[in-house]
Coordinates of C-alpha atoms and ligand atoms in Angstrom, one line a residue:
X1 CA -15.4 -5.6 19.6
X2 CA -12.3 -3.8 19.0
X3 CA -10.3 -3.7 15.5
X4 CA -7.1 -2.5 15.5
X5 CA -4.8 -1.3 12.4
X6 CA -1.1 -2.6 13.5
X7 CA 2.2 -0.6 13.4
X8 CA 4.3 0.0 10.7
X9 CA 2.2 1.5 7.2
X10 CA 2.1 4.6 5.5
X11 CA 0.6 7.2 7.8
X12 CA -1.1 9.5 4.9
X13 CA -4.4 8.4 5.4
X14 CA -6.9 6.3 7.1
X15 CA -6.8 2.4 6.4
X16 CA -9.6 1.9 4.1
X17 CA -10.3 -1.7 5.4
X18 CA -11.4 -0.3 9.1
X19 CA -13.6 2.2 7.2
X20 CA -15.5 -0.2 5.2
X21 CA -15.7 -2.9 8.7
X22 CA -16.9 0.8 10.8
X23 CA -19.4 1.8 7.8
X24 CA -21.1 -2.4 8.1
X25 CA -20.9 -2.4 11.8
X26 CA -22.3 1.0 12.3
X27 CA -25.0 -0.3 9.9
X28 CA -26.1 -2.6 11.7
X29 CA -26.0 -1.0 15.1
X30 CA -22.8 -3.0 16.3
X31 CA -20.9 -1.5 19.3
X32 CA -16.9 -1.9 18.4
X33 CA -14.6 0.7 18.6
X34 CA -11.5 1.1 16.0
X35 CA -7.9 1.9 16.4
X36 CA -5.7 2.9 13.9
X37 CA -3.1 2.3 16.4
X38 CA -0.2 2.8 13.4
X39 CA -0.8 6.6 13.5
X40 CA -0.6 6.0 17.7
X41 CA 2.5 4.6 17.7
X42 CA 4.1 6.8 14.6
X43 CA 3.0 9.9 17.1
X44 CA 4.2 8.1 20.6
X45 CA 7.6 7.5 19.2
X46 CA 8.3 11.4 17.8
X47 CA 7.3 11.9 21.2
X48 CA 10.2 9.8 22.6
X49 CA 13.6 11.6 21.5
X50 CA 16.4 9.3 21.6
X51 CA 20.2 10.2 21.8
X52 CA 20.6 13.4 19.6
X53 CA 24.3 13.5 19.8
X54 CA 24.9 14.3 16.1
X55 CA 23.8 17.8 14.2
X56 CA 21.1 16.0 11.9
X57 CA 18.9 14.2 14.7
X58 CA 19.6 17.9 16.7
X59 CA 18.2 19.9 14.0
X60 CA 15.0 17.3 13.1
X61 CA 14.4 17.6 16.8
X62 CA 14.9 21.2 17.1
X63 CA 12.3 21.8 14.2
X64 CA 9.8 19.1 15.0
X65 CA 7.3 21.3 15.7
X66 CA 7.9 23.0 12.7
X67 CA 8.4 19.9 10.2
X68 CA 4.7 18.7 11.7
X69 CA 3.1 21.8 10.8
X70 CA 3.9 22.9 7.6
X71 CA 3.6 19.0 6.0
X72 CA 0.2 19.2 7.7
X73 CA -0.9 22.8 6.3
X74 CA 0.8 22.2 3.0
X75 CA 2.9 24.6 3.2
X76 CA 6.2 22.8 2.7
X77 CA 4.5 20.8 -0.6
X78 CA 5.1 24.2 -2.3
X79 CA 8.3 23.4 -2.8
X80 CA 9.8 19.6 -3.5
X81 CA 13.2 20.0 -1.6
X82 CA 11.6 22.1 1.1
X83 CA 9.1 19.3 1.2
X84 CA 12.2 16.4 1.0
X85 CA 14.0 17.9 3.6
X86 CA 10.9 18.3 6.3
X87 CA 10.0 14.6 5.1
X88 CA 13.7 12.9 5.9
X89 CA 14.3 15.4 9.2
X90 CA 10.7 14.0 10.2
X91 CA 11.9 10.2 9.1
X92 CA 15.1 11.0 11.3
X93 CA 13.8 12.0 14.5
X94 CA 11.6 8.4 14.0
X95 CA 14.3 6.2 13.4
X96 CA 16.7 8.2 16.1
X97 CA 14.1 8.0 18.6
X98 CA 13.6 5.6 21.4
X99 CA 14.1 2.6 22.1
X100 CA 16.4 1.0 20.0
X101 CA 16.9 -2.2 18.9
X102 CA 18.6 -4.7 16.2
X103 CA 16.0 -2.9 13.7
X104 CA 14.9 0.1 12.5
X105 CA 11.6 2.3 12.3
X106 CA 11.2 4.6 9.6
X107 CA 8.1 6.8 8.9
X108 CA 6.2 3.9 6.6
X109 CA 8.4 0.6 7.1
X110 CA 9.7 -1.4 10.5
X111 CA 12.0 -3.9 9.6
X112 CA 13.6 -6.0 12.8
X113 CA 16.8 -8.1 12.4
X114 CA 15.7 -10.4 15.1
X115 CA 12.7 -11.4 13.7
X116 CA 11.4 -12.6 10.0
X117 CA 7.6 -11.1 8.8
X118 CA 7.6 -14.0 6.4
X119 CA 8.7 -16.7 9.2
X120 CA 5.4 -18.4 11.3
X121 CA 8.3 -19.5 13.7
X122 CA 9.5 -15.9 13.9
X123 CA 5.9 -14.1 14.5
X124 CA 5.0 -16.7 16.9
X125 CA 8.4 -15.5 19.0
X126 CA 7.3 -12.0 18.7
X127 CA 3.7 -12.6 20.1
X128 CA 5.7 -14.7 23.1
X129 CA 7.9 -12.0 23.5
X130 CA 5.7 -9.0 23.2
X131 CA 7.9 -6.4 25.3
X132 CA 10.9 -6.6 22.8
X133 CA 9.0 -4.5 20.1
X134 CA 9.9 -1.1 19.5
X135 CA 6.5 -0.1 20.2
X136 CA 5.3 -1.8 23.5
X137 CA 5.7 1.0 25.7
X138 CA 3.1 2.8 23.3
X139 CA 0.5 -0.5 23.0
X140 CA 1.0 -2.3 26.2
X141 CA -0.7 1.5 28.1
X142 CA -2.7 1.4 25.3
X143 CA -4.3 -1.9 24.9
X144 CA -4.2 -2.1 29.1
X145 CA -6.6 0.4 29.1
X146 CA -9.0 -0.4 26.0
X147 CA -9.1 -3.5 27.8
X148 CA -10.3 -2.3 31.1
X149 CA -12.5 0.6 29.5
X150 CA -14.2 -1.2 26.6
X151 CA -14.0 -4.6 27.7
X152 CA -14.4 -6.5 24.4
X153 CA -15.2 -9.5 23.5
X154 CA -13.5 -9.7 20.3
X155 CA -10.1 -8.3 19.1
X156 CA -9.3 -8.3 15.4
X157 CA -6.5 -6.9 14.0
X158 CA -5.9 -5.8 9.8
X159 CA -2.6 -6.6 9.0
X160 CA -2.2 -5.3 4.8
X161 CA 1.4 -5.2 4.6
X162 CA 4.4 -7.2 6.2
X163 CA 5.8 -4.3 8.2
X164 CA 2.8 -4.8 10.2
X165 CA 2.8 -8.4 10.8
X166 CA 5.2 -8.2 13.3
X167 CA 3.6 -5.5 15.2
X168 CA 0.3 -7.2 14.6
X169 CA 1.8 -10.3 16.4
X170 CA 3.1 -9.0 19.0
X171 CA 0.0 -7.0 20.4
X172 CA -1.9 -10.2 19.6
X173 CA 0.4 -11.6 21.9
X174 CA 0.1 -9.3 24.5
X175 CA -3.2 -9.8 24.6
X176 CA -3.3 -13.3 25.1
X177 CA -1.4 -12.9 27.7
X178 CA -3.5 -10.2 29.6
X179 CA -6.7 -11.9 28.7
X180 CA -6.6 -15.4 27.6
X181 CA -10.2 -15.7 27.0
X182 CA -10.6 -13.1 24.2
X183 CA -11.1 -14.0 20.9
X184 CA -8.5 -12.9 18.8
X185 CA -9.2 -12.8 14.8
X186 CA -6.4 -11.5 12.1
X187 CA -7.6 -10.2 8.5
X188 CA -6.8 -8.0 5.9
X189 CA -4.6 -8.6 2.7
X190 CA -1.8 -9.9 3.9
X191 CA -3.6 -12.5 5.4
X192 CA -5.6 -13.0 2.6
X193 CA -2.8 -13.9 0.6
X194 CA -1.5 -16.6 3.4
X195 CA -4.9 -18.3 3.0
X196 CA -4.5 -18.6 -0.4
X197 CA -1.8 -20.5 -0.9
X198 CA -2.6 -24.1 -1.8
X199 CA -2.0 -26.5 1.1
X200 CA -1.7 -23.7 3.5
X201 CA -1.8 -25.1 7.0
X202 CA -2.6 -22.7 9.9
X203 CA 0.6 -22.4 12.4
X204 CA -1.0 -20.3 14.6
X205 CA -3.2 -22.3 16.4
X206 CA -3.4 -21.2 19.9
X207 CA -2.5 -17.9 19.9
X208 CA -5.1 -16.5 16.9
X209 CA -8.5 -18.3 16.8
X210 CA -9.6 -17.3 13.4
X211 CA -8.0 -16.1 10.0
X212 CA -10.3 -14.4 8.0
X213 CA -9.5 -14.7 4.1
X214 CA -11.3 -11.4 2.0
X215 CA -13.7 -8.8 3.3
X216 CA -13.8 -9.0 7.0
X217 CA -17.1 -7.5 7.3
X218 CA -19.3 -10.7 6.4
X219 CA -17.5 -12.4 8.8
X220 CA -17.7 -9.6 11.8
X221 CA -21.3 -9.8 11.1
X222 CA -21.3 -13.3 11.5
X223 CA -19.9 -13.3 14.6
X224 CA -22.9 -10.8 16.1
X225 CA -25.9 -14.1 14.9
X226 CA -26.2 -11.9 11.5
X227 CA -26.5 -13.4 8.6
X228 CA -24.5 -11.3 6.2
X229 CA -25.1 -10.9 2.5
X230 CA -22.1 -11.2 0.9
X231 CA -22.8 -9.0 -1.9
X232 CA -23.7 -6.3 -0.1
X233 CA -21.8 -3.4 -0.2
X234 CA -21.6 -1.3 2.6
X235 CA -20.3 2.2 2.4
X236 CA -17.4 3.4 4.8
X237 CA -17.4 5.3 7.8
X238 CA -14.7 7.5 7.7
X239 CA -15.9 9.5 11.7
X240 CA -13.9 8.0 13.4
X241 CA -10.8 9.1 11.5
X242 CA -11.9 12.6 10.4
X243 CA -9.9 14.1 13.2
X244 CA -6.7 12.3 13.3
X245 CA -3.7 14.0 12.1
X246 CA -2.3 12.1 9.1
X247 CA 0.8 13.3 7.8
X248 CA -1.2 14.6 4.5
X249 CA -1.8 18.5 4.1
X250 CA -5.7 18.0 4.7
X251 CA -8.2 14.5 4.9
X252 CA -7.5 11.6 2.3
X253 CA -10.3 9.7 1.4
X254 CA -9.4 6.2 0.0
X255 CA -12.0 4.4 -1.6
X256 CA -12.0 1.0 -2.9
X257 CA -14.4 0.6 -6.0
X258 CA -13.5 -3.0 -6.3
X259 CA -11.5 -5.9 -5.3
X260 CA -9.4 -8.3 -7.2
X261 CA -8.5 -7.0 -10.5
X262 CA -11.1 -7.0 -13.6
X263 CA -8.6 -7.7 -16.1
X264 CA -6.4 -10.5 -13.8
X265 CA -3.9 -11.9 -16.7
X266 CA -0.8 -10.6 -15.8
X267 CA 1.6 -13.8 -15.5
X268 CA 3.7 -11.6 -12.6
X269 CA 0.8 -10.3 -10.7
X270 CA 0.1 -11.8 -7.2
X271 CA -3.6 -11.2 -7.6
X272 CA -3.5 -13.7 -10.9
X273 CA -1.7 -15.9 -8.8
X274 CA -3.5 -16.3 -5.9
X275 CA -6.7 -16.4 -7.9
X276 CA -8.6 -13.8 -6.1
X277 CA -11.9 -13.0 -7.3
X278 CA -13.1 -9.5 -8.9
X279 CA -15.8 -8.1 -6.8
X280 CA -16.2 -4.7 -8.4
X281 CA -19.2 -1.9 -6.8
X282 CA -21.4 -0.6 -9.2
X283 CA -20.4 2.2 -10.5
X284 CA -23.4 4.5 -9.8
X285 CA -22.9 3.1 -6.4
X286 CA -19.6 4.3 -6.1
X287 CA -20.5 7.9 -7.3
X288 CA -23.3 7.8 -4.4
X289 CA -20.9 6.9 -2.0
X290 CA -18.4 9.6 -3.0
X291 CA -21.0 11.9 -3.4
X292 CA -22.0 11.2 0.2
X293 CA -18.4 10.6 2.1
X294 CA -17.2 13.9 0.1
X295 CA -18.7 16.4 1.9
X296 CA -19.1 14.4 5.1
X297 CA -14.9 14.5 5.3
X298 CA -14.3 17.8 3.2
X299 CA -10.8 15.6 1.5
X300 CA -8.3 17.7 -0.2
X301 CA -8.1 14.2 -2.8
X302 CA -9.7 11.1 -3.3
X303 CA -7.4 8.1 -3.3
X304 CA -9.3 5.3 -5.4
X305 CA -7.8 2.1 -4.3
X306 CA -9.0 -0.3 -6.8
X307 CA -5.8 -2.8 -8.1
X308 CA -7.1 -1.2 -11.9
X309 CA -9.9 1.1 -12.2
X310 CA -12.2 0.0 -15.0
X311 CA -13.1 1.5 -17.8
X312 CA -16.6 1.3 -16.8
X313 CA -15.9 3.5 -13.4
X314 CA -13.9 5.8 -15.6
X315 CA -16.8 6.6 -18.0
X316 CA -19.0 7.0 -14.9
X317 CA -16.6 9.4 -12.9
X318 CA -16.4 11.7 -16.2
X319 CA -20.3 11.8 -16.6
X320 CA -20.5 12.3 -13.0
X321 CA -17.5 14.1 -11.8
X322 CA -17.0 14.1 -8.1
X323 CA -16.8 17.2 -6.3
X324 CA -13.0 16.9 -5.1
X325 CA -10.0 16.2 -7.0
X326 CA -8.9 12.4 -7.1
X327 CA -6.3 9.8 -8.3
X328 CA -5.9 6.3 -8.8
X329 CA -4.6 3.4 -10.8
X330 CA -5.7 2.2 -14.2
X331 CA -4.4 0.1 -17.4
X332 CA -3.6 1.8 -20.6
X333 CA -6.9 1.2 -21.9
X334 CA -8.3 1.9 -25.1
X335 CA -10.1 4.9 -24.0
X336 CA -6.9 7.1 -23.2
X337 CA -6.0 7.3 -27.0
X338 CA -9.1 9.1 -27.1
X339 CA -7.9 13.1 -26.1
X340 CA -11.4 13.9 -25.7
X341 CA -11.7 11.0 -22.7
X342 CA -8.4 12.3 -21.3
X343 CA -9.9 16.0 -21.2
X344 CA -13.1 14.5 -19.5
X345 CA -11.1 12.8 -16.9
X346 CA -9.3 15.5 -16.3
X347 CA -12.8 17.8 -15.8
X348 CA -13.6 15.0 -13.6
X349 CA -11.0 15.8 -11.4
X350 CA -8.3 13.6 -11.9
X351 CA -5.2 15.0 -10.9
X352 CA -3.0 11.9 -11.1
X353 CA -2.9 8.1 -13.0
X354 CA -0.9 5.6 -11.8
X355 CA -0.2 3.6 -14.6
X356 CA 1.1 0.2 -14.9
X357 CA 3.7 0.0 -17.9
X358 CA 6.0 -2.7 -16.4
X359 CA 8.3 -2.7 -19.7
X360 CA 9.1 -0.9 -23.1
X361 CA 9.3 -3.7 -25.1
X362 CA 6.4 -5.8 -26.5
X363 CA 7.7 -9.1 -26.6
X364 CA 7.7 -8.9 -23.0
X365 CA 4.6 -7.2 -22.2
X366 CA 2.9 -10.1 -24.3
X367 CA 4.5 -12.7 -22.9
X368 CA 3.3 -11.7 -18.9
X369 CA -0.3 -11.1 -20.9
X370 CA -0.1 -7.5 -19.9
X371 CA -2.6 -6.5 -22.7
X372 CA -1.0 -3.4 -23.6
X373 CA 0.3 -2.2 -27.0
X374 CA 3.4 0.3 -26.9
X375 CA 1.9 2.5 -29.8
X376 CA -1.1 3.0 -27.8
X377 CA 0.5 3.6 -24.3
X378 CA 2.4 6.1 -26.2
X379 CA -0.8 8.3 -27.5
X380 CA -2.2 7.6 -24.1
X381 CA 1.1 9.0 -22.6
X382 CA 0.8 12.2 -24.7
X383 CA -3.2 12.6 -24.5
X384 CA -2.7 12.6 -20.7
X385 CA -0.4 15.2 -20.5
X386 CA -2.2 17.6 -23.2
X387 CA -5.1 17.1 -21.0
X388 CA -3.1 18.1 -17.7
X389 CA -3.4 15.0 -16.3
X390 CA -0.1 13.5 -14.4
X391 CA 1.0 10.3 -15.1
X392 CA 2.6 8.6 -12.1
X393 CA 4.4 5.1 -14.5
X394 CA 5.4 1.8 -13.0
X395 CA 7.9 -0.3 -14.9
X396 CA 9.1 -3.8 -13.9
X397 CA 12.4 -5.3 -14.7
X398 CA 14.2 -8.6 -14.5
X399 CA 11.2 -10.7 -15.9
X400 CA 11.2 -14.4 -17.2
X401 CA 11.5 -12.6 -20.5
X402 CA 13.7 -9.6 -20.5
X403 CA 16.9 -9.3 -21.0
X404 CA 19.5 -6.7 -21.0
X405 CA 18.6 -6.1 -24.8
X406 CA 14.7 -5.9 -24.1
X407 CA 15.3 -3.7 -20.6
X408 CA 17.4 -1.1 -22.4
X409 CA 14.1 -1.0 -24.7
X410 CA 12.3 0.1 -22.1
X411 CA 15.1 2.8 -20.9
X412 CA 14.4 3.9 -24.3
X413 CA 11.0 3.9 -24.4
X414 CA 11.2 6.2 -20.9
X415 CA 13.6 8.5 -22.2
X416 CA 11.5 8.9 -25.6
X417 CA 8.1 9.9 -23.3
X418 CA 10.2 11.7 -20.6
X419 CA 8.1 14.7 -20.9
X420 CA 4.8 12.6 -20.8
X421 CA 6.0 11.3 -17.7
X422 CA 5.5 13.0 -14.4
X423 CA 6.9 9.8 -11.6
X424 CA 8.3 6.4 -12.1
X425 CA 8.4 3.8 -9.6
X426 CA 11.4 1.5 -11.0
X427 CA 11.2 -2.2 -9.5
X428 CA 12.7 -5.4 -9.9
X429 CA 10.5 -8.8 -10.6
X430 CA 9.9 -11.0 -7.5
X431 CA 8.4 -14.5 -8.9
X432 CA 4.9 -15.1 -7.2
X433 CA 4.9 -18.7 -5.1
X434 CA 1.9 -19.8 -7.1
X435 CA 2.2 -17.6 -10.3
X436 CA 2.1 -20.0 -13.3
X437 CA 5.5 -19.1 -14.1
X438 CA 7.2 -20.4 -11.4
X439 CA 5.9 -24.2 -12.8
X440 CA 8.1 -23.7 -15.6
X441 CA 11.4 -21.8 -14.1
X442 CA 14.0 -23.6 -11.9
X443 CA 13.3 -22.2 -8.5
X444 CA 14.6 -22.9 -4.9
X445 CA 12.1 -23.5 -1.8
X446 CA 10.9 -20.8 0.3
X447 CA 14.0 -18.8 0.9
X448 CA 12.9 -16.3 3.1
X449 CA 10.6 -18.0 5.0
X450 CA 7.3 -20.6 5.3
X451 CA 5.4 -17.5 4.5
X452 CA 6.8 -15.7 2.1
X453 CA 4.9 -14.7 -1.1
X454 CA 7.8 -15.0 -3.4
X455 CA 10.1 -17.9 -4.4
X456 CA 13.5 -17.4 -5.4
X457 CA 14.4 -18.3 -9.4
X458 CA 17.2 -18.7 -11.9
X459 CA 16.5 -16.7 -14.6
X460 CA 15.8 -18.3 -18.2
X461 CA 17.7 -15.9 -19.7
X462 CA 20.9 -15.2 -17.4
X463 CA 19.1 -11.9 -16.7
X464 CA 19.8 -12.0 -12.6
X465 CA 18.8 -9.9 -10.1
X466 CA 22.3 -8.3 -9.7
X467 CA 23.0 -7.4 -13.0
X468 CA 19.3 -5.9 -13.3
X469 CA 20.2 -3.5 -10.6
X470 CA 23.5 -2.9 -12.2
X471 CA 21.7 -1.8 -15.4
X472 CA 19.2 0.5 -13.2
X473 CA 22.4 2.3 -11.5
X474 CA 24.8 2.6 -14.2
X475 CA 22.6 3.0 -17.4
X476 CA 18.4 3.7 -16.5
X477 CA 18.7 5.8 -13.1
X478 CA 21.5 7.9 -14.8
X479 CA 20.2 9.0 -18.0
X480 CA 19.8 12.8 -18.6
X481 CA 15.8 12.5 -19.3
X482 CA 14.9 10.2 -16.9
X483 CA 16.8 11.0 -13.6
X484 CA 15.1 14.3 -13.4
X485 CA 12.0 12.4 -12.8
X486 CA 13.3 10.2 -10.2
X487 CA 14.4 13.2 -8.4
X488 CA 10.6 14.3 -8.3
X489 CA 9.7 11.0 -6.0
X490 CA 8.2 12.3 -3.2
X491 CA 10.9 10.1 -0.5
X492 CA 9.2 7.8 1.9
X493 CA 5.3 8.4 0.7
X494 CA 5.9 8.2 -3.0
X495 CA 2.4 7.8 -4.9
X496 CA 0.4 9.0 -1.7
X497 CA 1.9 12.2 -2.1
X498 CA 2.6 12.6 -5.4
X499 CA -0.2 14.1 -6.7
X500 CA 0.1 17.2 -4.4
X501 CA 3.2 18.1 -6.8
X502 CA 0.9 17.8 -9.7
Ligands
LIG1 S1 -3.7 -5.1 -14.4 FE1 -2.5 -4.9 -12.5 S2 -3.8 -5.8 -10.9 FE2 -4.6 -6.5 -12.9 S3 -3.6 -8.5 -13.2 FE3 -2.4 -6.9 -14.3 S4 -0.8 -6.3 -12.7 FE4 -2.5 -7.4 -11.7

């Protein structure tokens, strides 16, 4: 079988999803061969220079080479606007390279103005018309000769975000076409979250023969007259991937110690919404499978996946530290008022938190039953940074209960722990399809599309969208404490990046 890991995501690091299916397949002796055919296609089009008629797309071309090498060494993370200039001549010579089209490419998103991700109609066109993506010169030579060479009787592809559903599509598509036999299956987490949707009806009947909902590994194996335990928890197999040039300065391991979310309450929050179950690894299992994957890929950081890492992991990872540093996302728990926890994490080797704040005021953060309390997140704020661990702080604005009073709260809140706070990530509330919030707001159908995640709403409050992102230009993104951290964003790759400025 061949699995396949689509075009357009973040290029840092290997897809964790294709680890995990290589780690059960090589298990059990399976021959399949994977494809992380994103990295590919990022590589095949800075390998196809388009028009370079202006100084900018000369220069990125010019120093290519260059721009390549030092984000690969590290070198250029030394400094940040060494590193934010090598990072947006790199995006350049992608989105000025060829061919073009009603679209554009950039280094971690495709967006196409012909075709909707969030439209059945629209995919279904894209798979029927596979030589109008930007990336068939690179997957039509490719897949022609996998085909030939490999002959397989199975092709599954991982689509996780919507810049690859398009993509994902229109390989599918191709395939058909070339060999109308083959079974074609599509996973990963977008997918997931089309199955769950109650009522869902399958539009692609015809062109994909199976969508898999949750871990595609149970069902691979079922496909091979094995009779998979669903509990079983099979560690990735990262081989296949050790020598592939992400754009990282050295290996990224991600590692997912859960699915699902152990503390799933948050009204906003898609994985609340589309009720997906918490399937958490042991966590002596997980420090086994670190402890084995570590040296086996020498990774310059560990990227813990998990949606929240629990507090029972946490406790684990600082008896056990792991012998490389790591980062990942968490709640304000309890435990990070404790300085002496925070110093343990950090001995650990936690280099970086991502921490989910979403807003500055407590009447809000209790009404989307975020479980934090502001005075805590405060301490935890401080403990973290006297323990030398960065905090990397996501707010959310625009929610059913914010308003410009409550949002400036949070501004205020920011601007109090600016120097607690290493990055923000500033974003605007999109109402989940089946959150339980969207029973009670006055919403409009499916404005984007049949499969869109998101319904449009009008806000209880009078709090729209426009004037939200009037208060993040003129007031939050221009405040003297906190646009200094917004200027420390690493541009396209954000959070993956991030804690290689820490
Ligand atoms: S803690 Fe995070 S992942 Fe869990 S329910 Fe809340 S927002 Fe979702």
């Amino acid at each position: 079988m061949l699995i396949i890991y689509p075009p357009v995501a973040k290029p840092s690091e290997p897809p964790a999803g294709l680890a995990k299916l290589a780690g059960a397949l090589n298990y059990h002796h399976i021959r399949h061969q994977i494809l992380d055919a994103n990295l590919e296609a990022l590589y095949h089009r800075i390998n196809s220079p388009g028009d370079s008629s202006d100084r900018w797309t000369r220069r990125a071309t010019a120093h290519l080479a260059s721009n390549l090498a030092t984000l690969l060494n590290g070198e250029t993370f030394t400094n940040l606007d060494c590193y934010k200039r090598t990072v947006m001549d790199l995006n350049r010579v992608v989105q000025t390279a060829r061919p073009q089209f009603d679209g554009t490419v950039t280094l971690v998103n495709y967006i196409d103005h012909r075709f909707s991700p969030v439209q059945s109609a629209d995919l279904i066109l894209a798979a029927e018309n596979p030589e109008q993506n930007p990336f068939f010169e690179y997957f039509s030579s490719r897949l022609d000769g996998l085909l030939q060479e490999r002959q397989p009787s199975l092709i599954g592809f991982s689509l996780n975000y919507l810049s690859q559903a398009l993509c994902g599509f229109a390989m599918a598509g191709y395939i058909r076409k070339k060999a109308p036999g083959l079974k074609i299956i599509l996973g990963g987490g977008l997918v997931t979250s089309w199955l769950s949707a109650p009522g869902w009806r399958n539009p692609f009947s015809g062109l994909i023969d199976e969508l898999i909902s949750g871990p595609g590994e149970y069902f691979l194996l079922s496909t091979q007259g094995l009779k998979p335990i669903e509990e079983r928890n099979y560690r990735p197999d990262y081989k296949v991937f050790s020598d592939l040039r992400y754009l990282s300065p050295g290996f990224i391991l991600p590692y997912s110690a859960s699915s699902g979310c152990y503390w799933n309450r948050c009204a906003f929050c898609p994985e609340f919404a589309e009720g997906n179950r918490y399937r958490p690894i042991p966590p002596h299992k997980v420090i086994g499978d670190l402890e084995a994957l570590i040296p086996e890929t020498n990774p310059v950081l560990v990227h813990l996946l998990d949606n929240a890492l629990s507090p029972a992991l946490l406790r684990q990872l600082c008896r056990h530290p792991i012998p490389a540093p790591w980062y990942g996302f968490t709640r304000f728990i309890e435990e990070l008022t404790d300085l002496d926890f925070c110093l343990a994490l950090k001995d650990s080797g936690c280099r970086m938190l991502k921490l989910g704040l979403e807003s500055g005021d407590q009447t809000v953060l209790d009404s989307m039953g975020k479980g934090i309390n502001l005075d805590k997140a405060s301490v935890a704020l401080q403990n973290l940074k006297k323990a030398g661990v960065a905090t990397y702080v996501y707010v959310l604005f625009g929610t059913p209960a914010e308003d410009h009073f409550r949002a400036g709260q949070t501004l205020d809140f920011i601007a109090l722990h600016h120097r607690a706070i290493g990055f923000l990530n500033l974003a605007i509330f999109n109402l989940p399809v089946y959150s339980p919030d969207s029973r009670n707001m006055e919403t409009e159908d499916f404005y984007e599309g049949d499969l869109s995640l998101y319904r449009q709403f009008r806000h209880p409050l009078g709090w729209q969208r426009k004037k939200v992102r009037q208060f993040l230009d003129r007031e939050l993104k221009r405040h003297p404490a906190i646009a200094p951290i917004l200027r420390l964003n690493p541009p396209f790759f954000t959070s993956n990046h991030a804690p290689f400025f820490c």
